[in-house]
mmCIF file of C-alpha atoms in Angstrom:
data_model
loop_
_atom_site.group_PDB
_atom_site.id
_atom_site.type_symbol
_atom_site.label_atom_id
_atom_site.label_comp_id
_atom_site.label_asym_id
_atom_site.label_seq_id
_atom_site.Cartn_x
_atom_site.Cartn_y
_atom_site.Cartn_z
ATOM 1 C CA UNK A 1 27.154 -61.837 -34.590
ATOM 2 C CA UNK A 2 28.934 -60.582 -37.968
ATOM 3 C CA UNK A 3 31.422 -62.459 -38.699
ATOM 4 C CA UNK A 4 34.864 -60.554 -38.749
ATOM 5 C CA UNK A 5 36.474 -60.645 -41.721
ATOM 6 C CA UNK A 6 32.787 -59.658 -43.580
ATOM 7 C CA UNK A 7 32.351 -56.204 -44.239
ATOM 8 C CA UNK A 8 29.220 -54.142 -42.930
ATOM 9 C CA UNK A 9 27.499 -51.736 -45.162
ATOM 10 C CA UNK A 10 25.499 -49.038 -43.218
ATOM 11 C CA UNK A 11 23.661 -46.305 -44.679
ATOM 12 C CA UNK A 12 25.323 -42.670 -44.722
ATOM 13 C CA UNK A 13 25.380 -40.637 -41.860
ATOM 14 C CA UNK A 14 23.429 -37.416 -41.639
ATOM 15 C CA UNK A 15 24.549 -34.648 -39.022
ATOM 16 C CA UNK A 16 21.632 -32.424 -38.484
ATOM 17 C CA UNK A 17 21.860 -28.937 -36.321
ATOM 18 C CA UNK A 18 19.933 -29.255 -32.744
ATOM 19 C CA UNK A 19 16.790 -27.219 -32.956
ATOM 20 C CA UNK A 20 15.751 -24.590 -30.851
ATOM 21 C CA UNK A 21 18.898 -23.091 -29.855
ATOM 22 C CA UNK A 22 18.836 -19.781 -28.678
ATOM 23 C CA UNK A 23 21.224 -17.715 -28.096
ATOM 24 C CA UNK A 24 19.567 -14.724 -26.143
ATOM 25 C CA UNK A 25 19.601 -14.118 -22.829
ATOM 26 C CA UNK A 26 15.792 -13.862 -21.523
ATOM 27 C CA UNK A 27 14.478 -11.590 -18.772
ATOM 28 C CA UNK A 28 15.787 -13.007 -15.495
ATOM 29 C CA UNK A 29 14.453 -11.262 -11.620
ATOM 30 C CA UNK A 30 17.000 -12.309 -9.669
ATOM 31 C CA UNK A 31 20.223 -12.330 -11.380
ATOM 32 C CA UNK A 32 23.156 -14.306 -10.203
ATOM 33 C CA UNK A 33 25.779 -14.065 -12.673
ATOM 34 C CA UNK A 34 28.376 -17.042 -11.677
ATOM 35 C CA UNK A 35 31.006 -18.418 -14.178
ATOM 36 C CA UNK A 36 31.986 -22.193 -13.455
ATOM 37 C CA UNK A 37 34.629 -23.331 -14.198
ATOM 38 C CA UNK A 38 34.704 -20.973 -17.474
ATOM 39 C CA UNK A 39 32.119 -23.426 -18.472
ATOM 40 C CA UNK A 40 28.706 -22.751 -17.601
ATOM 41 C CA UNK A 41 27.336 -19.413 -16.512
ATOM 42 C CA UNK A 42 24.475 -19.454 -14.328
ATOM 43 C CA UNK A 43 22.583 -15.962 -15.689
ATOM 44 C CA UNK A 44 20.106 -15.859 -12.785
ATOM 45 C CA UNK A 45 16.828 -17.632 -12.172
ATOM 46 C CA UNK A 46 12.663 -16.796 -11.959
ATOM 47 C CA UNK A 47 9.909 -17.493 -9.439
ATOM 48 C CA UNK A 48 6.626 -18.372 -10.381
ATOM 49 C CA UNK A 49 5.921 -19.300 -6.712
ATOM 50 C CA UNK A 50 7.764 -16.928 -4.737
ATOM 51 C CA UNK A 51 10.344 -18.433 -2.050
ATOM 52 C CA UNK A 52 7.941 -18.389 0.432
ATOM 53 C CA UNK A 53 6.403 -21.881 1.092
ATOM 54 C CA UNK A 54 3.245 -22.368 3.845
ATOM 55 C CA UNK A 55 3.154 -26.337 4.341
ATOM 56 C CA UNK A 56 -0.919 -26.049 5.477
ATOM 57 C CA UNK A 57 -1.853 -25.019 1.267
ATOM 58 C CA UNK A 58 0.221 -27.365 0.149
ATOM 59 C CA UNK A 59 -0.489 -29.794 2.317
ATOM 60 C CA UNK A 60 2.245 -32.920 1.808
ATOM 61 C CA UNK A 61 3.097 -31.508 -1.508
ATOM 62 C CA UNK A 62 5.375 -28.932 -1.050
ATOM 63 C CA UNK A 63 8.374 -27.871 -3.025
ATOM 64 C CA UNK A 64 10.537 -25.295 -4.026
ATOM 65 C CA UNK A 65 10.514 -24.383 -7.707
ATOM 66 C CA UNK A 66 12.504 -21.595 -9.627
ATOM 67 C CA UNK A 67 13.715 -22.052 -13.187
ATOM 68 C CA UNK A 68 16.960 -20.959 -14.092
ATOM 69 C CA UNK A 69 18.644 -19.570 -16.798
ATOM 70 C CA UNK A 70 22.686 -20.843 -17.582
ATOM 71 C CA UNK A 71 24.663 -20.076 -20.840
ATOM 72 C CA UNK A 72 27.927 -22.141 -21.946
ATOM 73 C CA UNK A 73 31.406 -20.165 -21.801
ATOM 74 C CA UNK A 74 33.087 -22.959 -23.560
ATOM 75 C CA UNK A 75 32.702 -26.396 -24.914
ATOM 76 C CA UNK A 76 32.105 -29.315 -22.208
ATOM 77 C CA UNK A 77 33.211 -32.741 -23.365
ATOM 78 C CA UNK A 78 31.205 -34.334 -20.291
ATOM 79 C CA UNK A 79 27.932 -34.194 -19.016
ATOM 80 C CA UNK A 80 27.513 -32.027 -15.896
ATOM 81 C CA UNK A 81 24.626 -32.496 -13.933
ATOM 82 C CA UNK A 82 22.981 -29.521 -12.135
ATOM 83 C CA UNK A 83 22.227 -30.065 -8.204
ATOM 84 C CA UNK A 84 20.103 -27.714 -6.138
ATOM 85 C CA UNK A 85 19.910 -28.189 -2.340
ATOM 86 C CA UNK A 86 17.881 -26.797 0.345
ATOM 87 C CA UNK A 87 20.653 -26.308 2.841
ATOM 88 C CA UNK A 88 18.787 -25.663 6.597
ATOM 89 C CA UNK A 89 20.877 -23.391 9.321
ATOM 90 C CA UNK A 90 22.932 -25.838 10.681
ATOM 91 C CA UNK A 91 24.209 -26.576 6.775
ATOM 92 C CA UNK A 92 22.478 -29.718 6.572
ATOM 93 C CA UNK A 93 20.917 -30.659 3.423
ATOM 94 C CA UNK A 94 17.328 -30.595 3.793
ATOM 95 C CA UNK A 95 16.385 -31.641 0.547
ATOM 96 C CA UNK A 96 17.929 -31.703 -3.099
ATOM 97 C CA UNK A 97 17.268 -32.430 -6.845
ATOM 98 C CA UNK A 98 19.691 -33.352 -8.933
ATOM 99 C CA UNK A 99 19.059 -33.285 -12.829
ATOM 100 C CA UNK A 100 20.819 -33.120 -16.379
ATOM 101 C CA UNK A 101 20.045 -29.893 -17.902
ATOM 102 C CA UNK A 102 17.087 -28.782 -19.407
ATOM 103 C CA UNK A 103 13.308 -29.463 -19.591
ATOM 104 C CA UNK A 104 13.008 -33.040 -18.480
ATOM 105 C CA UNK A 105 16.906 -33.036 -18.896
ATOM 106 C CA UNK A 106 17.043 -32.962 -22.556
ATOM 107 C CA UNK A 107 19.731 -30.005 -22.906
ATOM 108 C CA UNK A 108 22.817 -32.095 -21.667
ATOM 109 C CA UNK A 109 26.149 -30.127 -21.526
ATOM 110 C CA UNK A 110 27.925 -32.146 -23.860
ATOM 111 C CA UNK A 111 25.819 -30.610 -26.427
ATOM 112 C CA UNK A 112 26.180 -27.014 -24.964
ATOM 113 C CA UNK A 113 28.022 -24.146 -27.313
ATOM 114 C CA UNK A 114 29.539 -21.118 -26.669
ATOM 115 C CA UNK A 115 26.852 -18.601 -25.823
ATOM 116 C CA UNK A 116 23.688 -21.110 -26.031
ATOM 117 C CA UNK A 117 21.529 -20.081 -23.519
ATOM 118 C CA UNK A 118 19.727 -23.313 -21.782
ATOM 119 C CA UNK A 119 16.806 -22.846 -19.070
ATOM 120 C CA UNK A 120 16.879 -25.253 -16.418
ATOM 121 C CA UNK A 121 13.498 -25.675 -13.896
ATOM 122 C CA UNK A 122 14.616 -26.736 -10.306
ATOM 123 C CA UNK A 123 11.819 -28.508 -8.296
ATOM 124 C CA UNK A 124 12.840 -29.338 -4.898
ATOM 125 C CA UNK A 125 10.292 -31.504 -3.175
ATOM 126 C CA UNK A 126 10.005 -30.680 0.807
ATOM 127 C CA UNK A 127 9.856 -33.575 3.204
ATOM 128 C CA UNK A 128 6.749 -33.892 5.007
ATOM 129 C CA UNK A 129 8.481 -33.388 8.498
ATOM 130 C CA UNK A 130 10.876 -30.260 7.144
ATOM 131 C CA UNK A 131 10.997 -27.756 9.956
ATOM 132 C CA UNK A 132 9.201 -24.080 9.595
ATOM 133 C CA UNK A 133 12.349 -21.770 9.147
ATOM 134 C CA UNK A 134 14.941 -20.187 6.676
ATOM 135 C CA UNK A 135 16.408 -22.455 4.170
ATOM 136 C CA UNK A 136 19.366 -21.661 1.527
ATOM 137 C CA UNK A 137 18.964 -22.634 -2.141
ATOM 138 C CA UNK A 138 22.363 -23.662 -3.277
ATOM 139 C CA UNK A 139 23.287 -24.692 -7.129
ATOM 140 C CA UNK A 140 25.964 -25.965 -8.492
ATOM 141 C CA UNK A 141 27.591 -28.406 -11.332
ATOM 142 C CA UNK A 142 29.025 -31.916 -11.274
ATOM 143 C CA UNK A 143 30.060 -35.187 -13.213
ATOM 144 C CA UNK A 144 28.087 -37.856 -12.129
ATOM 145 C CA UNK A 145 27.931 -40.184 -9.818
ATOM 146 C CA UNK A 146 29.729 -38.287 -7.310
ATOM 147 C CA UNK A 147 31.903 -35.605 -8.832
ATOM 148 C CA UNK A 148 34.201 -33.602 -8.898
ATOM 149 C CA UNK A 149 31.845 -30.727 -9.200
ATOM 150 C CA UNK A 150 33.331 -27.440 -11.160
ATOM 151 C CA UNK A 151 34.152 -24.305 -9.018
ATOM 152 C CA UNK A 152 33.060 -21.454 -9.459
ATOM 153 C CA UNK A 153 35.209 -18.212 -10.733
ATOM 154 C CA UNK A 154 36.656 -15.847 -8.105
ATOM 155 C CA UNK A 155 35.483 -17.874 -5.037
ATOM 156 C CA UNK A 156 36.957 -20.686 -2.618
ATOM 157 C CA UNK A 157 33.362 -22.455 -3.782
ATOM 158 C CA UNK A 158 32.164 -25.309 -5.841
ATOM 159 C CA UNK A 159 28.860 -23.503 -5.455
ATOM 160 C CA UNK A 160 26.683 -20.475 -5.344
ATOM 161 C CA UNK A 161 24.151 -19.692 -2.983
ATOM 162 C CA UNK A 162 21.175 -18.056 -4.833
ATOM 163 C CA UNK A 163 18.053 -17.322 -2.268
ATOM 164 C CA UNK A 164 16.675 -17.786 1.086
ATOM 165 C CA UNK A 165 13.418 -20.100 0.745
ATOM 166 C CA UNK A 166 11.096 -19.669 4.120
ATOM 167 C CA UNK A 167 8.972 -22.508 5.125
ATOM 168 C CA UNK A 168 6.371 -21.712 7.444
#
């Protein structure tokens, strides 16, 4: 321990801009276009495996993957995690993934402007027993551990439905 009443010297800070910020909007195939909380905008999201999902190619290694796009609104001065669940027909969760933002989360939304467009990859891993049927990818955003999550604009929801996944 330092004593107290000694001072401590350290050397000067140095505040450097975050690289690779971008500000434009890339291609997106299925947009979405949902504000929450005047926060976060989720532009829309991409496929690179298609939403359909046949458990006998990918044997006990099956998951739903989609990467999607958000952009800040305003400044966030906590860090919002993004959840995805696989939400079966009787609303049950089937399976989730919960994640701070980013490629291997390292785009959290504390550090999130005005504008800054972040992509975010969702991989939802199946359960080996999940039953062959239509499944609803929801998203949404909240504080960690357990809330509150932020709503989204011009709906009674603190989340946004975005596809129907088919598991066969």
């Amino acid at each position: 321990g330092i004593p107290v009443d000694d001072g401590l010297t350290l050397p000067p800070l140095r505040v450097t801009e975050k690289k690779g910020r971008t500000f434009d909007v890339p291609p997106v195939a299925q947009p979405v276009d949902a504000n929450f909380g005047n926060r976060a905008r989720l532009v829309g999201f991409n496929t690179p495996d298609g939403l359909q999902i046949s458990r006998s190619e990918c044997g006990g290694n099956c998951a739903v993957q989609v990467e999607t796009v958000w952009q800040g609104i305003g400044e966030m001065e906590q860090p919002y995690r993004i959840f995805a669940h696989l939400v079966g027909p009787a609303g049950g969760i089937a399976a989730q993934s919960d994640a701070q933002p980013g490629e291997r989360g390292r785009h959290p939304t504390t550090g999130w402007l005005p504008g800054e467009v972040v992509t975010h990859p969702v991989r939802i891993a199946l359960p080996p027993d999940v039953t062959p049927g239509s499944y609803t990818l929801r998203l949404g955003m909240y504080l960690p551990p357990a809330g509150p999550r932020l709503p989204v604009e011009n709906s009674a929801n603190d989340f946004v439905d975005i596809a129907t996944v088919t598991v066969k």
